Each structure stands twice: as structure tokens, then as C-alpha cells.
Coordinates of N, CA, C and O in Angstrom, one line a residue:
X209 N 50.2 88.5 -48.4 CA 50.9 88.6 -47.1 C 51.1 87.2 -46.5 O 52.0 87.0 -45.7
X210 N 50.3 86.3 -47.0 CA 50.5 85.2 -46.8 C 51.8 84.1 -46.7 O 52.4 83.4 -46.0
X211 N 51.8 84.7 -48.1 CA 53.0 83.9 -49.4 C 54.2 84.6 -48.3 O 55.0 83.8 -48.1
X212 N 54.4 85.6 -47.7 CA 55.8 86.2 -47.2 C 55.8 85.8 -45.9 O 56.8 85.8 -45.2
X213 N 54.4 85.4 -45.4 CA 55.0 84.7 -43.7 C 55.3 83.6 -43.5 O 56.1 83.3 -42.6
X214 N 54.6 82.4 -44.3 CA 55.0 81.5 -44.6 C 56.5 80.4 -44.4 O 56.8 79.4 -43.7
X215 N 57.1 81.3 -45.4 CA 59.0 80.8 -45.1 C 59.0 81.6 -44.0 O 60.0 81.1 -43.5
X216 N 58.7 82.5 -43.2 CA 59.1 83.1 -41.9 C 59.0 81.6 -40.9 O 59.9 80.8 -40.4
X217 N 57.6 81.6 -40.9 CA 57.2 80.0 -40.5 C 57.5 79.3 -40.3 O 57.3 79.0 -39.2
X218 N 58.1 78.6 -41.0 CA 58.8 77.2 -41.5 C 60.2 77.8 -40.7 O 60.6 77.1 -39.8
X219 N 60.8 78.7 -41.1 CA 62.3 78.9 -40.6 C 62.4 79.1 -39.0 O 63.2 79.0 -38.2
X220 N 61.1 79.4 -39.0 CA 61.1 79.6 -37.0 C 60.8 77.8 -36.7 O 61.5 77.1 -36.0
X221 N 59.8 77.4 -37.4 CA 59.9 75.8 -36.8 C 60.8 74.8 -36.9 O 60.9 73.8 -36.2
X222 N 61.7 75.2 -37.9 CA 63.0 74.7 -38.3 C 64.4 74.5 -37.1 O 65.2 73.6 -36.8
X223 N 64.3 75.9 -36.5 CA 65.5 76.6 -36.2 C 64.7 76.1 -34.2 O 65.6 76.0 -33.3
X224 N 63.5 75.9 -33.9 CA 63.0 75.8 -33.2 C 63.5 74.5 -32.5 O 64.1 74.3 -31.5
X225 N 63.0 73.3 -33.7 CA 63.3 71.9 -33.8 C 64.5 71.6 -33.9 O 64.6 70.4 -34.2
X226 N 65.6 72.3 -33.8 CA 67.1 72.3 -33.7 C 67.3 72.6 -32.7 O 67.7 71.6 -32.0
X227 N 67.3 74.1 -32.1 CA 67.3 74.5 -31.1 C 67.0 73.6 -29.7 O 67.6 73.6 -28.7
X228 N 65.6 72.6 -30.0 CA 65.3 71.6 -28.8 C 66.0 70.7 -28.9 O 66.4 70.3 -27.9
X229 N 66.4 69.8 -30.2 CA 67.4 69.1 -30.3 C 68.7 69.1 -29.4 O 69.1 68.3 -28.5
X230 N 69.2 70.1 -29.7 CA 70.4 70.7 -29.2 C 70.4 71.1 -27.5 O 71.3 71.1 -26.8
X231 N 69.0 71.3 -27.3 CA 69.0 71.7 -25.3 C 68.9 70.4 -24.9 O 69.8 70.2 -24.1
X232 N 67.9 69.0 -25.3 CA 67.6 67.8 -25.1 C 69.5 67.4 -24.9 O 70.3 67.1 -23.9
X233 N 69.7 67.7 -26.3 CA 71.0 66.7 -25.7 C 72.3 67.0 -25.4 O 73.3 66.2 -25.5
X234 N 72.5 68.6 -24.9 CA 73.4 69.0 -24.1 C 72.6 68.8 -22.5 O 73.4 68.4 -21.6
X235 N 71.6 69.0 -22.3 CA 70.9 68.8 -21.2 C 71.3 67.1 -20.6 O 71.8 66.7 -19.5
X236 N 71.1 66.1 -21.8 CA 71.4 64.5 -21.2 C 73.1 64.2 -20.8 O 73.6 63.3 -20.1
X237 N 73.6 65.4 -21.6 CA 75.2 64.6 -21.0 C 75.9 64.0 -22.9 O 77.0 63.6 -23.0
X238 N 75.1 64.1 -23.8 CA 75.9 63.7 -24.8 C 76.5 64.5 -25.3 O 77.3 63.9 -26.1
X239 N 76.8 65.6 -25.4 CA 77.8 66.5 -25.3 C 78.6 67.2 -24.6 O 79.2 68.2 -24.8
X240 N 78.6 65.9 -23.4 CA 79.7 66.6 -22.4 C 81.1 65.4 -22.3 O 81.4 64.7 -23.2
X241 N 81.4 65.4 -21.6 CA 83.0 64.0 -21.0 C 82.2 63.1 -22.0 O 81.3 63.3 -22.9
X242 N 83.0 62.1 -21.3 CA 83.1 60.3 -22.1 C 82.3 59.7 -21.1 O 81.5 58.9 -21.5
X243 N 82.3 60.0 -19.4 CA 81.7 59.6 -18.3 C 80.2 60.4 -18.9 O 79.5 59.6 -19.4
X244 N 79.9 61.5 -19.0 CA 78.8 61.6 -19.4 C 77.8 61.0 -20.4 O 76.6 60.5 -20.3
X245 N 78.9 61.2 -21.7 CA 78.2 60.0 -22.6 C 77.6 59.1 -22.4 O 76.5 58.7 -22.8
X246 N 78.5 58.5 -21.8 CA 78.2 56.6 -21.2 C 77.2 56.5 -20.3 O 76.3 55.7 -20.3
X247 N 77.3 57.2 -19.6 CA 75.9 57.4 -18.5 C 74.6 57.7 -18.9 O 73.6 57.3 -18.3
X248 N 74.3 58.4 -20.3 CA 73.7 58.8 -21.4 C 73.2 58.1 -22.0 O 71.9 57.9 -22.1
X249 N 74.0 57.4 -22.6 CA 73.7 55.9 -22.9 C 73.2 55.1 -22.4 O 72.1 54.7 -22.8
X250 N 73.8 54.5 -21.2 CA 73.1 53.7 -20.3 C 71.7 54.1 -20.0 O 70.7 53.4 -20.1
X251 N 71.7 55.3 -19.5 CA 70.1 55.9 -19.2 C 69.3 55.7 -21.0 O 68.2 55.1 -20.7
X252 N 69.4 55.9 -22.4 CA 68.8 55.3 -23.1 C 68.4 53.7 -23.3 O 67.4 53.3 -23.8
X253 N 69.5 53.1 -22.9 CA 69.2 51.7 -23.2 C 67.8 51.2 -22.2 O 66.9 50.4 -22.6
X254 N 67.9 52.0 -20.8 CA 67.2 51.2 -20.0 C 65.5 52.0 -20.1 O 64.4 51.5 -19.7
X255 N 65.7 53.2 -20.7 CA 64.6 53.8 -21.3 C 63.7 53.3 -22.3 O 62.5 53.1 -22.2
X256 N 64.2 53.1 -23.3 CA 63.7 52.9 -24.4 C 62.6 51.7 -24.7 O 61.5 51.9 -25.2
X257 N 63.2 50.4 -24.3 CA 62.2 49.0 -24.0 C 61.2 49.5 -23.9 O 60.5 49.9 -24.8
X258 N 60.7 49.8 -22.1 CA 59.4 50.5 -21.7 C 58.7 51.5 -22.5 O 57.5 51.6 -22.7
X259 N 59.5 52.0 -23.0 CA 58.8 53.5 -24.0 C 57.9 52.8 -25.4 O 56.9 53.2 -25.9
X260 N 58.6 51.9 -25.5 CA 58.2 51.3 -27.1 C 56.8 50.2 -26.7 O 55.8 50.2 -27.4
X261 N 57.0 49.5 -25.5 CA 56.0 48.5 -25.3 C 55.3 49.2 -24.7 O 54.3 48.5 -24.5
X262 N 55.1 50.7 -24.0 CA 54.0 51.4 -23.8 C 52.9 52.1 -24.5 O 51.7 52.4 -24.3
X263 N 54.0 52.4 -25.8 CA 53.3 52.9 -27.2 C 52.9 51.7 -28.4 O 52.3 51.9 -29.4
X264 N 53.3 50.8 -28.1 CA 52.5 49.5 -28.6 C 51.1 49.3 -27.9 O 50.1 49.5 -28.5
X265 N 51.2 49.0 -26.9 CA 50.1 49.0 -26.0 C 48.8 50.1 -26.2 O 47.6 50.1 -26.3
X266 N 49.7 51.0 -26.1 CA 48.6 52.3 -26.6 C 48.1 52.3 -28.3 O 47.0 52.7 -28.6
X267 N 48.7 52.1 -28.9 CA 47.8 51.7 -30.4 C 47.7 50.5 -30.7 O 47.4 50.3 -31.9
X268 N 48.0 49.2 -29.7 CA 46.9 48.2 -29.9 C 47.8 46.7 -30.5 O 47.5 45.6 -30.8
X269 N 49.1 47.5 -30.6 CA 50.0 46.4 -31.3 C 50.3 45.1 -30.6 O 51.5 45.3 -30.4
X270 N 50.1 44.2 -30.2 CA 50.4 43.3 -29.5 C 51.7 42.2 -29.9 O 51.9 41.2 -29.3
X271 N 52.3 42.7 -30.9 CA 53.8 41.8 -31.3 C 54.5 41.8 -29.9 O 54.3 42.4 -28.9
X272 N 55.4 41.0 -30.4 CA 56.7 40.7 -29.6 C 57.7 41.3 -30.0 O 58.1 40.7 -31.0
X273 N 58.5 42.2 -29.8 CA 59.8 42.5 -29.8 C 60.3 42.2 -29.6 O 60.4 41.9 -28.4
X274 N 61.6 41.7 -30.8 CA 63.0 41.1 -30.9 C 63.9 41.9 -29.6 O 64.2 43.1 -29.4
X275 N 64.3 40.9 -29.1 CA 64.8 41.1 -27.6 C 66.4 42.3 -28.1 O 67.1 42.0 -29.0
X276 N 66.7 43.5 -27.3 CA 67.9 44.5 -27.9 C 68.9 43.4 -28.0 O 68.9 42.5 -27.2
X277 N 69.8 43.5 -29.1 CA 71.1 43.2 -28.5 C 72.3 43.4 -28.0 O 72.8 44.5 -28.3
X278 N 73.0 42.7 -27.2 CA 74.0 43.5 -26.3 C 75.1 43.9 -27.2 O 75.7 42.9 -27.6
X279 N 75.5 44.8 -27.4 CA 76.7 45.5 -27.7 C 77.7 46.4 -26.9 O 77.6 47.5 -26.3
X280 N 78.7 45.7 -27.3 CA 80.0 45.7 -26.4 C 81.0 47.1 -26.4 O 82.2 47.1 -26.2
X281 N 80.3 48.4 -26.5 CA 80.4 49.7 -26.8 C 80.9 50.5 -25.8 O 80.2 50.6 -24.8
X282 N 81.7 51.0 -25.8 CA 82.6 51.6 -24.6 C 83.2 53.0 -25.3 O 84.2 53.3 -26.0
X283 N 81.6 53.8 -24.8 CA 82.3 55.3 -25.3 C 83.5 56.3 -25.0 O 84.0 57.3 -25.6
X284 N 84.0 55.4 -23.2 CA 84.6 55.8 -22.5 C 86.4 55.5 -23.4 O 87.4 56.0 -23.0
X285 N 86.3 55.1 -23.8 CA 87.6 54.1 -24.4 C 87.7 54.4 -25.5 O 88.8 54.8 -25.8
X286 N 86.7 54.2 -26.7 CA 86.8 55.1 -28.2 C 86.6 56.6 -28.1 O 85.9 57.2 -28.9
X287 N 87.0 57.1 -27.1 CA 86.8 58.6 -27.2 C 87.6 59.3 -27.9 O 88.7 59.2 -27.5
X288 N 87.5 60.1 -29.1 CA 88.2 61.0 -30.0 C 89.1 60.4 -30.1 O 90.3 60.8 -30.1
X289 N 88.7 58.8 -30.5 CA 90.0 57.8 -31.0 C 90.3 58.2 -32.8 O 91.3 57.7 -33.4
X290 N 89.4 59.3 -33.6 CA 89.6 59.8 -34.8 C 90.6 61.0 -34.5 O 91.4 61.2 -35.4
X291 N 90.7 61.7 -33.5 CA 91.6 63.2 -33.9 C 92.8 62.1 -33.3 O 93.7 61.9 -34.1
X292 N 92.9 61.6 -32.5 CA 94.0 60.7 -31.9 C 94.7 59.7 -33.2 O 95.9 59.2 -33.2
X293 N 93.7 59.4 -34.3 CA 94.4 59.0 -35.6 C 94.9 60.2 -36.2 O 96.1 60.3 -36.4
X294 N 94.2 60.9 -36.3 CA 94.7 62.3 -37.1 C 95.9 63.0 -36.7 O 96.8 63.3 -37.5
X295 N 96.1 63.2 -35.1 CA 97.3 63.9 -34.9 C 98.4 63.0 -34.9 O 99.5 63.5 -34.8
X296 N 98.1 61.7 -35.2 CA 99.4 60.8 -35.2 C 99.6 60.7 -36.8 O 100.8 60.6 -37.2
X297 N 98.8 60.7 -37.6 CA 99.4 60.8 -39.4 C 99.5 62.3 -39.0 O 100.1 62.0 -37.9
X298 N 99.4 63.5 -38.9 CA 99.9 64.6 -38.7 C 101.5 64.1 -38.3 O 102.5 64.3 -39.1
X299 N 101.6 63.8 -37.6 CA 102.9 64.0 -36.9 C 104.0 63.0 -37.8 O 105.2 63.2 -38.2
X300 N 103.3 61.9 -38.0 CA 104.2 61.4 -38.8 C 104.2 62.2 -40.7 O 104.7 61.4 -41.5
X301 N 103.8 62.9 -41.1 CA 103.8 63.4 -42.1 C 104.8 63.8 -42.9 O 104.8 63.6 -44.2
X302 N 106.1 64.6 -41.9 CA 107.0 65.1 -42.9 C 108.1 63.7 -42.8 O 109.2 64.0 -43.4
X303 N 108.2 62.4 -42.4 CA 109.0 61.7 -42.2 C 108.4 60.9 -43.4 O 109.3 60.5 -44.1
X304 N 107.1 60.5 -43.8 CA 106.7 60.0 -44.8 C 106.5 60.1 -46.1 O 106.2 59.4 -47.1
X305 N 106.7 62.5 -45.6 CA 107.3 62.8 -47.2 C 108.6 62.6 -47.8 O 108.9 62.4 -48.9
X306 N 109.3 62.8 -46.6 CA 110.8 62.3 -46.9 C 110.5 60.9 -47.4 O 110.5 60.8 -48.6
X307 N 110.3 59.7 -46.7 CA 110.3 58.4 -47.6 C 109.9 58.4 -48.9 O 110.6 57.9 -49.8
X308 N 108.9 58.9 -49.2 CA 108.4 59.0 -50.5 C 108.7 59.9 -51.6 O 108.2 59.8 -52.7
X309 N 109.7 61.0 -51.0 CA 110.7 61.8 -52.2 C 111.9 60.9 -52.2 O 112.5 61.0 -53.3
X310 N 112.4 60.3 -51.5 CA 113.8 59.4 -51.7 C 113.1 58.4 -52.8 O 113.5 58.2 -53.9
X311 N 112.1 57.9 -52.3 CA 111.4 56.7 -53.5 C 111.1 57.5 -54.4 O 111.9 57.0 -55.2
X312 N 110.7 58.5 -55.0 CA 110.6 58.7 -56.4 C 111.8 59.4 -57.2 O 111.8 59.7 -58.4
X313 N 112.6 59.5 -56.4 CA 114.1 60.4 -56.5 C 114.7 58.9 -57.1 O 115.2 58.8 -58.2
X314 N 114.6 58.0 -56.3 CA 115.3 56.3 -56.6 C 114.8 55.7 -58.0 O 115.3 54.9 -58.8
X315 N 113.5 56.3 -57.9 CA 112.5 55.6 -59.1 C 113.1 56.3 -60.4 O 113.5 55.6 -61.2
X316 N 113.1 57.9 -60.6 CA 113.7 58.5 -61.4 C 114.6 58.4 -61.8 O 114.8 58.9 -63.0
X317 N 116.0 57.7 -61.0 CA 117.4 57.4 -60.8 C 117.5 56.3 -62.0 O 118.2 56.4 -63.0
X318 N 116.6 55.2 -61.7 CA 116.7 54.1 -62.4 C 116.0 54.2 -64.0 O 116.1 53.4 -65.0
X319 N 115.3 55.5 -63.9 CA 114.7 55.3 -65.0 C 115.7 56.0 -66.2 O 115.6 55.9 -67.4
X320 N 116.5 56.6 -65.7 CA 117.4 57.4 -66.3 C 118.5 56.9 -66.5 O 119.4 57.5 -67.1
X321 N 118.6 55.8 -66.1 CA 119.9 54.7 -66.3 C 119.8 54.6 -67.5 O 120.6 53.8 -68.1

């Protein structure tokens, strides 16, 4: 009985640890606007420092952390700058099939000379 609850188990801790994934970060805003994002963001950067030199502290590590560096990232501005590539070769598509059946229609032309 063992052996069959097992994978039950695992599949509930699985789908569990997704599930909180998924509330954490519709909950922060990274799955909402571009203003959300970025705000998201910003609230990570100014989190994270503290978080890390408090858990050093707490197991004793005493290094120095290489200071973050600033990156010049603007989620607000690369937003869905990929489908915004995409629907522009979409659109240009059938104009570029035409160029390139004239070019192999030309290419064929000459080879038959």
C-alpha cells in the first residue's frame, strides 16, 4: 500500500510547489502590466541584500558581498518586444515570399539559358 501512495505523494507535493509558485507570483505583480512588473522588480532588488546578509549572519558566514550591479533594465519598454517582432515578420511575410519566388524564378531563368 505503500508503493501506491507514494507517487500520490510526490504528485500532490509537486503540483503543491507549483501551485505556490504560481499564487507568490501572480500575488507580487509579475504577472500582471509592465507598471506591475517593474514595481516587482524594484521591490526584489531592495529586498534581497537584507535577506541574504541576514541569512549569512544567521549561519555564521561573515564574507563580504560583492556589491549588486546596476542594470539598466526597463521592463516597462521591452514589453512583448518578442510578439512585436513576430507580428512584424508575420506581416511582412507574403511580400518576402514574393521576393524570393521572383529570385528563384530569376535564378532558374539564368540557369536555363
Amino acid at each position: 500500500m505503500a508503493a501506491r501512495l507514494l507517487p500520490v505523494v510526490k504528485l500532490a507535493t509537486k503540483v503543491t510547489i507549483a501551485g505556490g509558485a504560481l499564487f507568490v507570483a501572480c500575488d507580487s505583480g509579475l504577472l500582471g502590466s509592465s507598471e506591475q512588473g517593474s514595481k516587482a522588480l524594484e521591490k526584489a532588488r531592495a529586498a534581497i541584500p537584507p535577506a541574504l546578509q541576514e541569512w549569512m549572519k544567521y549561519f555564521g558566514l561573515e564574507t563580504q558581498l560583492p556589491t549588486m550591479p546596476k542594470i539598466e533594465f526597463s521592463p516597462v519598454q521591452s514589453w512583448n518586444s518578442g510578439i512585436r517582432w513576430t507580428i512584424s515578420c508575420l506581416s511582412e511575410a507574403p511580400t518576402k515570399a514574393t521576393e524570393y519566388t521572383n529570385q528563384g524564378l530569376e535564378y532558374l531563368k539564368d540557369l536555363t539559358k
